[in-house]
Short mmCIF file of C-alpha atoms in Angstrom, two decimals:
data_model
loop_
_atom_site.label_atom_id
_atom_site.label_comp_id
_atom_site.label_asym_id
_atom_site.label_seq_id
_atom_site.Cartn_x
_atom_site.Cartn_y
_atom_site.Cartn_z
CA GLN A 1 83.53 109.19 161.63
CA VAL A 2 83.44 111.91 158.99
CA GLN A 3 83.90 115.40 160.35
CA LEU A 4 82.68 118.48 158.54
CA VAL A 5 83.95 121.99 159.18
CA GLU A 6 82.19 124.86 157.47
CA SER A 7 83.52 128.42 157.44
CA GLY A 8 83.34 131.70 155.59
CA GLY A 9 79.94 133.00 156.58
CA GLY A 10 79.20 136.50 157.77
CA LEU A 11 77.11 139.60 157.39
CA VAL A 12 76.95 141.07 153.90
CA GLN A 13 74.84 143.68 152.16
CA PRO A 14 72.46 142.73 149.34
CA GLY A 15 74.42 142.35 146.13
CA GLY A 16 77.55 141.35 147.99
CA SER A 17 79.59 138.16 147.83
CA LEU A 18 80.88 135.49 150.17
CA ARG A 19 82.93 132.34 149.72
CA LEU A 20 82.14 129.41 151.96
CA SER A 21 84.53 126.54 152.63
CA CYS A 22 83.81 123.01 153.80
CA THR A 23 86.60 120.70 154.86
CA VAL A 24 85.71 117.02 154.95
CA SER A 25 87.74 114.55 156.96
CA ILE A 26 87.17 111.49 154.82
CA ARG A 27 89.73 109.01 153.67
CA ILE A 28 89.16 109.26 149.92
CA PHE A 29 87.62 112.67 149.43
CA SER A 30 88.05 112.52 145.68
CA LEU A 31 85.37 109.81 145.48
CA ALA A 32 82.78 111.75 147.48
CA ALA A 33 79.87 113.71 146.09
CA VAL A 34 79.33 116.72 148.33
CA GLY A 35 76.53 119.21 148.67
CA TRP A 36 75.93 122.57 150.25
CA TYR A 37 72.66 122.86 152.14
CA ARG A 38 71.02 125.72 153.99
CA GLN A 39 68.40 126.16 156.64
CA ALA A 40 66.61 129.41 157.23
CA PRO A 41 64.70 130.07 160.46
CA GLY A 42 61.41 128.19 160.46
CA LYS A 43 62.19 126.39 157.22
CA GLN A 44 63.39 122.95 156.26
CA ARG A 45 66.97 122.35 155.28
CA GLU A 46 67.35 122.45 151.51
CA LEU A 47 70.00 121.53 148.98
CA VAL A 48 71.68 124.58 147.47
CA ALA A 49 74.31 122.97 145.25
CA GLY A 50 76.02 119.63 144.74
CA ILE A 51 79.22 118.50 143.09
CA THR A 52 80.16 115.02 141.94
CA PRO A 53 83.60 113.41 142.18
CA THR A 54 84.18 114.34 138.53
CA GLY A 55 83.23 117.96 139.09
CA SER A 56 79.73 118.01 137.64
CA SER A 57 77.49 120.38 139.53
CA LYS A 58 73.84 121.08 140.13
CA TYR A 59 72.05 124.01 141.70
CA ALA A 60 68.75 124.92 143.23
CA ASP A 61 66.76 127.15 140.90
CA SER A 62 66.89 129.97 143.43
CA VAL A 63 70.69 130.25 143.21
CA LYS A 64 71.42 129.37 139.58
CA GLY A 65 73.63 131.97 137.97
CA ARG A 66 74.66 133.43 141.34
CA PHE A 67 76.34 130.57 143.22
CA THR A 68 79.20 128.35 142.09
CA ILE A 69 80.29 125.15 143.79
CA SER A 70 83.82 123.85 143.34
CA ARG A 71 86.21 121.43 144.99
CA ASP A 72 89.89 121.04 145.73
CA ASN A 73 90.61 117.34 146.25
CA GLY A 74 94.12 118.07 147.44
CA LYS A 75 92.68 120.02 150.37
CA ASN A 76 89.59 117.85 151.01
CA THR A 77 87.59 121.04 150.59
CA VAL A 78 84.46 122.13 148.78
CA TYR A 79 83.73 125.79 148.18
CA LEU A 80 80.59 127.77 147.54
CA GLN A 81 81.11 131.12 145.85
CA MET A 82 78.02 133.21 146.42
CA ASN A 83 77.54 136.37 144.38
CA ASN A 84 74.71 138.88 144.16
CA LEU A 85 73.44 137.78 147.53
CA LYS A 86 69.83 138.48 148.44
CA PRO A 87 68.12 138.76 151.83
CA GLU A 88 66.38 135.45 151.13
CA ASP A 89 69.80 133.76 151.07
CA THR A 90 70.05 134.36 154.81
CA ALA A 91 70.45 130.98 156.49
CA VAL A 92 72.86 128.65 158.19
CA TYR A 93 74.85 126.86 155.50
CA PHE A 94 76.01 123.27 155.91
CA CYS A 95 77.84 120.76 153.80
CA ASN A 96 77.25 117.03 153.67
CA SER A 97 77.29 114.13 151.28
CA HIS A 98 75.05 114.47 148.26
CA SER A 99 73.14 111.90 146.26
CA ASP A 100 70.11 112.01 144.00
CA TYR A 101 68.85 108.83 145.70
CA ASP A 102 69.87 108.94 149.36
CA PRO A 103 69.70 111.49 152.16
CA PRO A 104 72.90 113.06 153.49
CA ARG A 105 74.76 110.38 155.41
CA TRP A 106 77.38 112.17 157.44
CA ASN A 107 76.88 113.76 160.83
CA TRP A 108 76.10 117.43 160.37
CA GLY A 109 78.70 120.02 161.27
CA GLN A 110 78.01 123.29 163.03
CA GLY A 111 77.33 125.18 159.82
CA THR A 112 78.21 128.76 159.04
CA GLN A 113 75.78 131.65 159.32
CA VAL A 114 75.16 133.85 156.29
CA THR A 115 73.17 137.02 156.87
CA VAL A 116 72.26 139.29 153.98
CA SER A 117 70.98 142.61 155.21
CA SER A 118 71.41 146.31 154.65
#
C-alpha cells in the first residue's frame, strides 16, 4: 500500500512563492514517475506537473515558467517549487503516480491547501 504525504501549503499573497513536498512510501521510488495534481473548488482534479524516473518533466500550460518539479530519490520525495503565484493557483495540491497512458494508481493522500490571496 503506497502512502502519500503532501506538505508545504499555506496562505500566500499574489506573486509569492511556496515549495510543496510529497513523500512517497514505495519500495523503489527511483523507478516511479510522479505527478503533482490540484483540485480547486467546483473543478476537476488536474495534472500540474510530472517527473519521470530520469528527471524529465512536463507542466500544464497554466504553470509553465512559474512552477518547477524536482525529486530527491534518496528521500523518496518530490517537490513543487511554485513562484509568482496567482489567485487561480488556489487549490488543494496532491501527488500521485503519473503516466501519459494510465490514470493515477495510488490511493490519494490528504493533499495540502494552497491559497493565494491578498
